[in-house]
Amino acid sequence: MLLHGVGASRAVWRHVTPALAEDRHVIAPDLPGFGESSPAADGFDLETAAAALADPLAARAGGPFDLLGNSLGGAVAIKLAVLRPDLVRRLVLSAPAGFAPRSSPVAAAAGALSDPVVRVRRLVGAPVARNPTARRALLWGAIAEPHRLSADDARMMLRASRGSTRIGAAVAAALRADLRSELDHLEAPLGVIWGWRDRIIPISTLRYIRAARPDVIVVTIPRAAHVPQVERPAEFVAAVRRLLDRLT
């Protein structure tokens, strides 16, 4: 199960699902209120989103599954694994949100700004994504080397927010969240993937996860930022395989 981040949709997994599907069943849903998925409730709540996903994913999988979440998807994945330990066999987090909590006013302000910023970036950015300089400005922080990203991948990232109705609410929820205590209740073995050049959720955040879960297994991707599944798909797939092999 692959859960995407804010301002994205299941499309961000398109380069890694074929390789992962060579030896396993891969399912990549849109989070509630994102892409083509209906919201689970008013606003966005991590636990409500996790609860809404649990039974449908289990039905699709035919039973327990391995769960991987990137950014916001990582925060939802933690909630799902704690809420339904019977379903999650192994948990892999890729630069997860929820470990650097902000005050409610700061989170609310960031959430209020997110929707118009993402909308403008999508409308303005997609037509100029062919230009390497434009890609640097539009994808700074999310991609380590935006000028090297293909124009098609850049357009996909910019357009992935289409149809989403809960971006601002999800940003606010992720910024408010403090999931450190949740790791104490996590039964599933835990692995983490992080890009060294992530400016959105920096790799220094990893210290909070290690403090709560000294048994965590970590794989880093040196030349990647916040969405390595788009920027470095082969290295990301190798990292996922390595973690799943080591997590028992």
PDB file of C-alpha atoms in Angstrom:
ATOM      1  CA  MET A   1       0.000   0.000   0.000  1.00  0.00           C
ATOM      2  CA  LEU A   2       1.493   3.326  -1.087  1.00  0.00           C
ATOM      3  CA  LEU A   3       0.177   6.576   0.461  1.00  0.00           C
ATOM      4  CA  HIS A   4       1.154   9.875  -1.177  1.00  0.00           C
ATOM      5  CA  GLY A   5       1.824  13.321   0.313  1.00  0.00           C
ATOM      6  CA  VAL A   6       0.190  16.761   0.272  1.00  0.00           C
ATOM      7  CA  GLY A   7      -0.450  18.389  -3.088  1.00  0.00           C
ATOM      8  CA  ALA A   8      -0.096  15.013  -4.774  1.00  0.00           C
ATOM      9  CA  SER A   9      -2.100  11.973  -5.808  1.00  0.00           C
ATOM     10  CA  ARG A  10      -1.452   8.323  -6.535  1.00  0.00           C
ATOM     11  CA  ALA A  11       0.213   9.477  -9.780  1.00  0.00           C
ATOM     12  CA  VAL A  12       3.488  10.168  -7.922  1.00  0.00           C
ATOM     13  CA  TRP A  13       4.069   6.399  -7.642  1.00  0.00           C
ATOM     14  CA  ARG A  14       3.908   5.749 -11.380  1.00  0.00           C
ATOM     15  CA  HIS A  15       7.660   5.113 -11.821  1.00  0.00           C
ATOM     16  CA  VAL A  16       7.995   2.672  -8.912  1.00  0.00           C
ATOM     17  CA  THR A  17       4.802   0.600  -9.060  1.00  0.00           C
ATOM     18  CA  PRO A  18       5.854  -1.526 -12.094  1.00  0.00           C
ATOM     19  CA  ALA A  19       9.108  -2.588 -10.410  1.00  0.00           C
ATOM     20  CA  LEU A  20       7.488  -3.219  -7.026  1.00  0.00           C
ATOM     21  CA  ALA A  21       4.683  -5.146  -8.727  1.00  0.00           C
ATOM     22  CA  GLU A  22       7.123  -7.684 -10.169  1.00  0.00           C
ATOM     23  CA  ASP A  23       6.825  -9.785  -7.017  1.00  0.00           C
ATOM     24  CA  ARG A  24       3.953  -8.309  -5.001  1.00  0.00           C
ATOM     25  CA  HIS A  25       0.465  -6.820  -5.346  1.00  0.00           C
ATOM     26  CA  VAL A  26       0.784  -3.013  -5.261  1.00  0.00           C
ATOM     27  CA  ILE A  27      -2.114  -0.684  -4.431  1.00  0.00           C
ATOM     28  CA  ALA A  28      -1.761   3.108  -4.500  1.00  0.00           C
ATOM     29  CA  PRO A  29      -4.959   4.923  -3.473  1.00  0.00           C
ATOM     30  CA  ASP A  30      -5.684   8.632  -3.395  1.00  0.00           C
ATOM     31  CA  LEU A  31      -5.919   9.826   0.212  1.00  0.00           C
ATOM     32  CA  PRO A  32      -9.417  10.993   1.282  1.00  0.00           C
ATOM     33  CA  GLY A  33     -10.031  14.426  -0.228  1.00  0.00           C
ATOM     34  CA  PHE A  34      -7.191  14.098  -2.750  1.00  0.00           C
ATOM     35  CA  GLY A  35      -7.145  13.203  -6.431  1.00  0.00           C
ATOM     36  CA  GLU A  36     -10.289  11.245  -7.216  1.00  0.00           C
ATOM     37  CA  SER A  37     -11.038  10.251  -3.616  1.00  0.00           C
ATOM     38  CA  SER A  38     -13.944  11.778  -1.705  1.00  0.00           C
ATOM     39  CA  PRO A  39     -13.218  13.464   1.649  1.00  0.00           C
ATOM     40  CA  ALA A  40     -13.720  11.340   4.761  1.00  0.00           C
ATOM     41  CA  ALA A  41     -15.168  14.254   6.768  1.00  0.00           C
ATOM     42  CA  ASP A  42     -15.138  18.031   7.052  1.00  0.00           C
ATOM     43  CA  GLY A  43     -11.595  19.337   7.067  1.00  0.00           C
ATOM     44  CA  PHE A  44      -8.853  16.721   7.365  1.00  0.00           C
ATOM     45  CA  ASP A  45      -7.999  14.582  10.368  1.00  0.00           C
ATOM     46  CA  LEU A  46      -5.148  12.053  10.292  1.00  0.00           C
ATOM     47  CA  GLU A  47      -6.954   9.403  12.317  1.00  0.00           C
ATOM     48  CA  THR A  48     -10.213   9.822  10.402  1.00  0.00           C
ATOM     49  CA  ALA A  49      -8.348   9.446   7.113  1.00  0.00           C
ATOM     50  CA  ALA A  50      -6.593   6.326   8.411  1.00  0.00           C
ATOM     51  CA  ALA A  51      -9.866   4.807   9.606  1.00  0.00           C
ATOM     52  CA  ALA A  52     -11.515   5.520   6.248  1.00  0.00           C
ATOM     53  CA  LEU A  53      -8.721   3.723   4.403  1.00  0.00           C
ATOM     54  CA  ALA A  54      -8.340   0.674   6.649  1.00  0.00           C
ATOM     55  CA  ASP A  55     -11.187  -1.616   5.607  1.00  0.00           C
ATOM     56  CA  PRO A  56     -11.192  -0.787   1.872  1.00  0.00           C
ATOM     57  CA  LEU A  57      -7.438  -1.413   1.668  1.00  0.00           C
ATOM     58  CA  ALA A  58      -7.742  -4.662   3.604  1.00  0.00           C
ATOM     59  CA  ALA A  59     -10.516  -5.758   1.242  1.00  0.00           C
ATOM     60  CA  ARG A  60      -8.391  -4.955  -1.810  1.00  0.00           C
ATOM     61  CA  ALA A  61      -5.380  -6.728  -0.308  1.00  0.00           C
ATOM     62  CA  GLY A  62      -7.350  -9.717   0.902  1.00  0.00           C
ATOM     63  CA  GLY A  63      -5.864  -9.391   4.373  1.00  0.00           C
ATOM     64  CA  PRO A  64      -2.885  -7.744   6.157  1.00  0.00           C
ATOM     65  CA  PHE A  65      -0.484  -5.690   4.070  1.00  0.00           C
ATOM     66  CA  ASP A  66       2.834  -3.829   4.078  1.00  0.00           C
ATOM     67  CA  LEU A  67       2.272  -0.072   4.288  1.00  0.00           C
ATOM     68  CA  LEU A  68       4.455   2.726   2.886  1.00  0.00           C
ATOM     69  CA  GLY A  69       3.677   6.426   3.327  1.00  0.00           C
ATOM     70  CA  ASN A  70       5.452   9.519   2.022  1.00  0.00           C
ATOM     71  CA  SER A  71       5.171  12.886   3.825  1.00  0.00           C
ATOM     72  CA  LEU A  72       1.490  13.356   4.782  1.00  0.00           C
ATOM     73  CA  GLY A  73       0.975   9.747   3.726  1.00  0.00           C
ATOM     74  CA  GLY A  74       3.571   8.749   6.310  1.00  0.00           C
ATOM     75  CA  ALA A  75       1.612  10.474   9.077  1.00  0.00           C
ATOM     76  CA  VAL A  76      -1.611   8.762   7.961  1.00  0.00           C
ATOM     77  CA  ALA A  77       0.257   5.443   7.751  1.00  0.00           C
ATOM     78  CA  ILE A  78       1.412   5.740  11.374  1.00  0.00           C
ATOM     79  CA  LYS A  79      -2.144   6.398  12.503  1.00  0.00           C
ATOM     80  CA  LEU A  80      -3.427   3.454  10.475  1.00  0.00           C
ATOM     81  CA  ALA A  81      -0.767   1.103  11.866  1.00  0.00           C
ATOM     82  CA  VAL A  82      -1.583   2.122  15.455  1.00  0.00           C
ATOM     83  CA  LEU A  83      -5.338   2.063  14.893  1.00  0.00           C
ATOM     84  CA  ARG A  84      -5.357  -1.303  13.076  1.00  0.00           C
ATOM     85  CA  PRO A  85      -2.281  -3.329  14.068  1.00  0.00           C
ATOM     86  CA  ASP A  86      -4.049  -6.415  12.738  1.00  0.00           C
ATOM     87  CA  LEU A  87      -3.726  -5.056   9.201  1.00  0.00           C
ATOM     88  CA  VAL A  88      -0.186  -3.641   8.975  1.00  0.00           C
ATOM     89  CA  ARG A  89       2.600  -6.231   8.750  1.00  0.00           C
ATOM     90  CA  ARG A  90       5.510  -3.871   8.077  1.00  0.00           C
ATOM     91  CA  LEU A  91       5.599  -0.069   8.049  1.00  0.00           C
ATOM     92  CA  VAL A  92       7.921   2.019   5.859  1.00  0.00           C
ATOM     93  CA  LEU A  93       7.945   5.799   6.171  1.00  0.00           C
ATOM     94  CA  SER A  94       9.436   8.121   3.564  1.00  0.00           C
ATOM     95  CA  ALA A  95      10.167  11.562   5.066  1.00  0.00           C
ATOM     96  CA  PRO A  96       7.005  11.387   7.213  1.00  0.00           C
ATOM     97  CA  ALA A  97       5.160  14.456   8.464  1.00  0.00           C
ATOM     98  CA  GLY A  98       4.149  14.760  12.109  1.00  0.00           C
ATOM     99  CA  PHE A  99       7.449  15.061  13.971  1.00  0.00           C
ATOM    100  CA  ALA A 100       8.026  18.823  14.079  1.00  0.00           C
ATOM    101  CA  PRO A 101       4.773  20.200  15.545  1.00  0.00           C
ATOM    102  CA  ARG A 102       3.867  23.856  15.099  1.00  0.00           C
ATOM    103  CA  SER A 103       1.444  25.931  17.122  1.00  0.00           C
ATOM    104  CA  SER A 104      -2.206  25.944  16.040  1.00  0.00           C
ATOM    105  CA  PRO A 105      -2.099  29.555  14.730  1.00  0.00           C
ATOM    106  CA  VAL A 106       1.008  28.834  12.632  1.00  0.00           C
ATOM    107  CA  ALA A 107      -0.493  25.592  11.307  1.00  0.00           C
ATOM    108  CA  ALA A 108      -3.784  27.309  10.479  1.00  0.00           C
ATOM    109  CA  ALA A 109      -2.025  30.148   8.645  1.00  0.00           C
ATOM    110  CA  ALA A 110       0.089  27.717   6.616  1.00  0.00           C
ATOM    111  CA  GLY A 111      -3.006  25.711   5.744  1.00  0.00           C
ATOM    112  CA  ALA A 112      -4.893  28.813   4.620  1.00  0.00           C
ATOM    113  CA  LEU A 113      -2.030  29.768   2.297  1.00  0.00           C
ATOM    114  CA  SER A 114      -1.525  26.308   0.870  1.00  0.00           C
ATOM    115  CA  ASP A 115      -4.634  26.024  -1.297  1.00  0.00           C
ATOM    116  CA  PRO A 116      -4.132  29.261  -3.285  1.00  0.00           C
ATOM    117  CA  VAL A 117      -0.375  28.698  -3.581  1.00  0.00           C
ATOM    118  CA  VAL A 118      -0.815  25.167  -4.935  1.00  0.00           C
ATOM    119  CA  ARG A 119      -3.561  26.335  -7.307  1.00  0.00           C
ATOM    120  CA  VAL A 120      -1.427  29.158  -8.721  1.00  0.00           C
ATOM    121  CA  ARG A 121       1.632  26.915  -8.995  1.00  0.00           C
ATOM    122  CA  ARG A 122      -0.414  24.371 -10.946  1.00  0.00           C
ATOM    123  CA  LEU A 123      -1.986  26.901 -13.313  1.00  0.00           C
ATOM    124  CA  VAL A 124       1.188  28.886 -13.924  1.00  0.00           C
ATOM    125  CA  GLY A 125       3.719  26.105 -13.671  1.00  0.00           C
ATOM    126  CA  ALA A 126       2.392  23.378 -15.943  1.00  0.00           C
ATOM    127  CA  PRO A 127       2.691  25.438 -19.161  1.00  0.00           C
ATOM    128  CA  VAL A 128       6.322  26.430 -18.403  1.00  0.00           C
ATOM    129  CA  ALA A 129       7.516  23.094 -16.984  1.00  0.00           C
ATOM    130  CA  ARG A 130       9.609  22.515 -20.089  1.00  0.00           C
ATOM    131  CA  ASN A 131      11.995  25.250 -18.914  1.00  0.00           C
ATOM    132  CA  PRO A 132      14.734  23.986 -16.505  1.00  0.00           C
ATOM    133  CA  THR A 133      14.885  27.343 -14.699  1.00  0.00           C
ATOM    134  CA  ALA A 134      11.138  27.279 -14.138  1.00  0.00           C
ATOM    135  CA  ARG A 135      11.384  23.749 -12.756  1.00  0.00           C
ATOM    136  CA  ARG A 136      13.995  24.938 -10.234  1.00  0.00           C
ATOM    137  CA  ALA A 137      11.620  27.599  -8.924  1.00  0.00           C
ATOM    138  CA  LEU A 138       8.463  25.495  -8.975  1.00  0.00           C
ATOM    139  CA  LEU A 139       9.859  22.306  -7.406  1.00  0.00           C
ATOM    140  CA  TRP A 140      12.442  23.709  -5.010  1.00  0.00           C
ATOM    141  CA  GLY A 141      12.642  21.620  -1.864  1.00  0.00           C
ATOM    142  CA  ALA A 142      10.583  18.742  -3.186  1.00  0.00           C
ATOM    143  CA  ILE A 143      13.167  17.747  -5.815  1.00  0.00           C
ATOM    144  CA  ALA A 144      16.917  17.964  -5.217  1.00  0.00           C
ATOM    145  CA  GLU A 145      17.770  18.709  -8.858  1.00  0.00           C
ATOM    146  CA  PRO A 146      14.604  20.066 -10.508  1.00  0.00           C
ATOM    147  CA  HIS A 147      16.445  21.130 -13.659  1.00  0.00           C
ATOM    148  CA  ARG A 148      17.323  17.464 -14.290  1.00  0.00           C
ATOM    149  CA  LEU A 149      13.757  16.266 -13.875  1.00  0.00           C
ATOM    150  CA  SER A 150      11.922  15.586 -17.118  1.00  0.00           C
ATOM    151  CA  ALA A 151       9.305  18.125 -18.179  1.00  0.00           C
ATOM    152  CA  ASP A 152       6.717  15.322 -18.139  1.00  0.00           C
ATOM    153  CA  ASP A 153       7.486  14.451 -14.512  1.00  0.00           C
ATOM    154  CA  ALA A 154       7.446  18.124 -13.547  1.00  0.00           C
ATOM    155  CA  ARG A 155       4.008  18.578 -15.119  1.00  0.00           C
ATOM    156  CA  MET A 156       2.781  15.427 -13.375  1.00  0.00           C
ATOM    157  CA  MET A 157       3.861  16.792  -9.982  1.00  0.00           C
ATOM    158  CA  LEU A 158       2.239  20.151 -10.646  1.00  0.00           C
ATOM    159  CA  ARG A 159      -0.999  18.641 -11.927  1.00  0.00           C
ATOM    160  CA  ALA A 160      -1.262  15.965  -9.243  1.00  0.00           C
ATOM    161  CA  SER A 161      -3.153  18.420  -7.011  1.00  0.00           C
ATOM    162  CA  ARG A 162      -6.075  18.630  -9.456  1.00  0.00           C
ATOM    163  CA  GLY A 163      -9.311  17.470  -7.865  1.00  0.00           C
ATOM    164  CA  SER A 164      -7.953  17.707  -4.321  1.00  0.00           C
ATOM    165  CA  THR A 165     -10.217  19.510  -1.854  1.00  0.00           C
ATOM    166  CA  ARG A 166      -8.339  19.028   1.423  1.00  0.00           C
ATOM    167  CA  ILE A 167      -4.827  20.356   0.777  1.00  0.00           C
ATOM    168  CA  GLY A 168      -4.999  23.303   3.186  1.00  0.00           C
ATOM    169  CA  ALA A 169      -6.741  21.299   5.913  1.00  0.00           C
ATOM    170  CA  ALA A 170      -4.226  18.466   5.532  1.00  0.00           C
ATOM    171  CA  VAL A 171      -1.252  20.850   5.729  1.00  0.00           C
ATOM    172  CA  ALA A 172      -2.640  22.316   8.946  1.00  0.00           C
ATOM    173  CA  ALA A 173      -3.292  18.859  10.408  1.00  0.00           C
ATOM    174  CA  ALA A 174       0.198  17.624   9.526  1.00  0.00           C
ATOM    175  CA  LEU A 175       1.862  20.711  11.008  1.00  0.00           C
ATOM    176  CA  ARG A 176      -0.091  20.417  14.266  1.00  0.00           C
ATOM    177  CA  ALA A 177       0.573  16.717  14.671  1.00  0.00           C
ATOM    178  CA  ASP A 178       3.087  15.293  17.117  1.00  0.00           C
ATOM    179  CA  LEU A 179       3.351  11.584  16.390  1.00  0.00           C
ATOM    180  CA  ARG A 180       6.351  10.788  18.564  1.00  0.00           C
ATOM    181  CA  SER A 181       4.211   9.191  21.255  1.00  0.00           C
ATOM    182  CA  GLU A 182       2.357   7.163  18.610  1.00  0.00           C
ATOM    183  CA  LEU A 183       5.557   5.266  17.854  1.00  0.00           C
ATOM    184  CA  ASP A 184       5.479   3.855  21.391  1.00  0.00           C
ATOM    185  CA  HIS A 185       2.229   2.080  20.486  1.00  0.00           C
ATOM    186  CA  LEU A 186       3.355   0.892  17.070  1.00  0.00           C
ATOM    187  CA  GLU A 187       3.523  -2.904  16.845  1.00  0.00           C
ATOM    188  CA  ALA A 188       4.702  -3.208  13.236  1.00  0.00           C
ATOM    189  CA  PRO A 189       8.449  -3.331  12.496  1.00  0.00           C
ATOM    190  CA  LEU A 190       9.522   0.079  11.233  1.00  0.00           C
ATOM    191  CA  GLY A 191      11.744   1.232   8.379  1.00  0.00           C
ATOM    192  CA  VAL A 192      12.478   4.749   7.130  1.00  0.00           C
ATOM    193  CA  ILE A 193      13.636   6.155   3.784  1.00  0.00           C
ATOM    194  CA  TRP A 194      14.954   9.709   3.593  1.00  0.00           C
ATOM    195  CA  GLY A 195      16.543  11.882   0.918  1.00  0.00           C
ATOM    196  CA  TRP A 196      19.611  13.725   2.192  1.00  0.00           C
ATOM    197  CA  ARG A 197      18.600  16.893   0.345  1.00  0.00           C
ATOM    198  CA  ASP A 198      15.015  17.105   1.583  1.00  0.00           C
ATOM    199  CA  ARG A 199      14.233  20.745   2.440  1.00  0.00           C
ATOM    200  CA  ILE A 200      10.539  20.231   3.187  1.00  0.00           C
ATOM    201  CA  ILE A 201      10.982  17.710   6.008  1.00  0.00           C
ATOM    202  CA  PRO A 202      14.766  17.664   6.581  1.00  0.00           C
ATOM    203  CA  ILE A 203      16.593  14.472   7.441  1.00  0.00           C
ATOM    204  CA  SER A 204      17.474  15.937  10.853  1.00  0.00           C
ATOM    205  CA  THR A 205      13.856  15.093  11.811  1.00  0.00           C
ATOM    206  CA  LEU A 206      14.971  11.472  11.869  1.00  0.00           C
ATOM    207  CA  ARG A 207      16.425  11.990  15.355  1.00  0.00           C
ATOM    208  CA  TYR A 208      12.921  12.117  16.844  1.00  0.00           C
ATOM    209  CA  ILE A 209      12.011   8.790  15.271  1.00  0.00           C
ATOM    210  CA  ARG A 210      15.248   7.159  16.399  1.00  0.00           C
ATOM    211  CA  ALA A 211      14.714   8.421  19.953  1.00  0.00           C
ATOM    212  CA  ALA A 212      11.263   6.806  20.088  1.00  0.00           C
ATOM    213  CA  ARG A 213      12.161   3.683  18.103  1.00  0.00           C
ATOM    214  CA  PRO A 214      15.850   2.743  18.447  1.00  0.00           C
ATOM    215  CA  ASP A 215      15.114  -0.405  16.431  1.00  0.00           C
ATOM    216  CA  VAL A 216      14.155   1.567  13.308  1.00  0.00           C
ATOM    217  CA  ILE A 217      16.023   0.572  10.142  1.00  0.00           C
ATOM    218  CA  VAL A 218      17.025   3.550   7.985  1.00  0.00           C
ATOM    219  CA  VAL A 219      18.005   3.771   4.317  1.00  0.00           C
ATOM    220  CA  THR A 220      19.048   7.149   2.872  1.00  0.00           C
ATOM    221  CA  ILE A 221      19.173   8.333  -0.725  1.00  0.00           C
ATOM    222  CA  PRO A 222      21.978  10.925  -1.069  1.00  0.00           C
ATOM    223  CA  ARG A 223      20.900  12.779  -4.228  1.00  0.00           C
ATOM    224  CA  ALA A 224      17.188  12.934  -3.482  1.00  0.00           C
ATOM    225  CA  ALA A 225      14.849  15.348  -1.726  1.00  0.00           C
ATOM    226  CA  HIS A 226      11.242  14.952  -0.558  1.00  0.00           C
ATOM    227  CA  VAL A 227       9.770  12.722  -3.289  1.00  0.00           C
ATOM    228  CA  PRO A 228      12.519  10.236  -4.208  1.00  0.00           C
ATOM    229  CA  GLN A 229       9.972   7.949  -5.865  1.00  0.00           C
ATOM    230  CA  VAL A 230       9.774  10.527  -8.666  1.00  0.00           C
ATOM    231  CA  GLU A 231      13.353  11.795  -8.679  1.00  0.00           C
ATOM    232  CA  ARG A 232      15.280   8.568  -8.015  1.00  0.00           C
ATOM    233  CA  PRO A 233      12.820   5.745  -8.673  1.00  0.00           C
ATOM    234  CA  ALA A 234      15.364   2.939  -9.075  1.00  0.00           C
ATOM    235  CA  GLU A 235      17.119   3.878  -5.821  1.00  0.00           C
ATOM    236  CA  PHE A 236      13.763   4.217  -4.083  1.00  0.00           C
ATOM    237  CA  VAL A 237      12.643   0.750  -5.182  1.00  0.00           C
ATOM    238  CA  ALA A 238      15.985  -0.692  -4.035  1.00  0.00           C
ATOM    239  CA  ALA A 239      15.530   1.008  -0.642  1.00  0.00           C
ATOM    240  CA  VAL A 240      11.998  -0.368  -0.254  1.00  0.00           C
ATOM    241  CA  ARG A 241      13.122  -3.887  -1.156  1.00  0.00           C
ATOM    242  CA  ARG A 242      16.045  -3.694   1.277  1.00  0.00           C
ATOM    243  CA  LEU A 243      13.789  -2.578   4.112  1.00  0.00           C
ATOM    244  CA  LEU A 244      11.097  -5.176   3.475  1.00  0.00           C
ATOM    245  CA  ASP A 245      13.770  -7.879   3.424  1.00  0.00           C
ATOM    246  CA  ARG A 246      15.195  -6.708   6.772  1.00  0.00           C
ATOM    247  CA  LEU A 247      11.954  -5.997   8.594  1.00  0.00           C
ATOM    248  CA  THR A 248      10.576  -9.145  10.203  1.00  0.00           C
TER     249      THR A 248
END
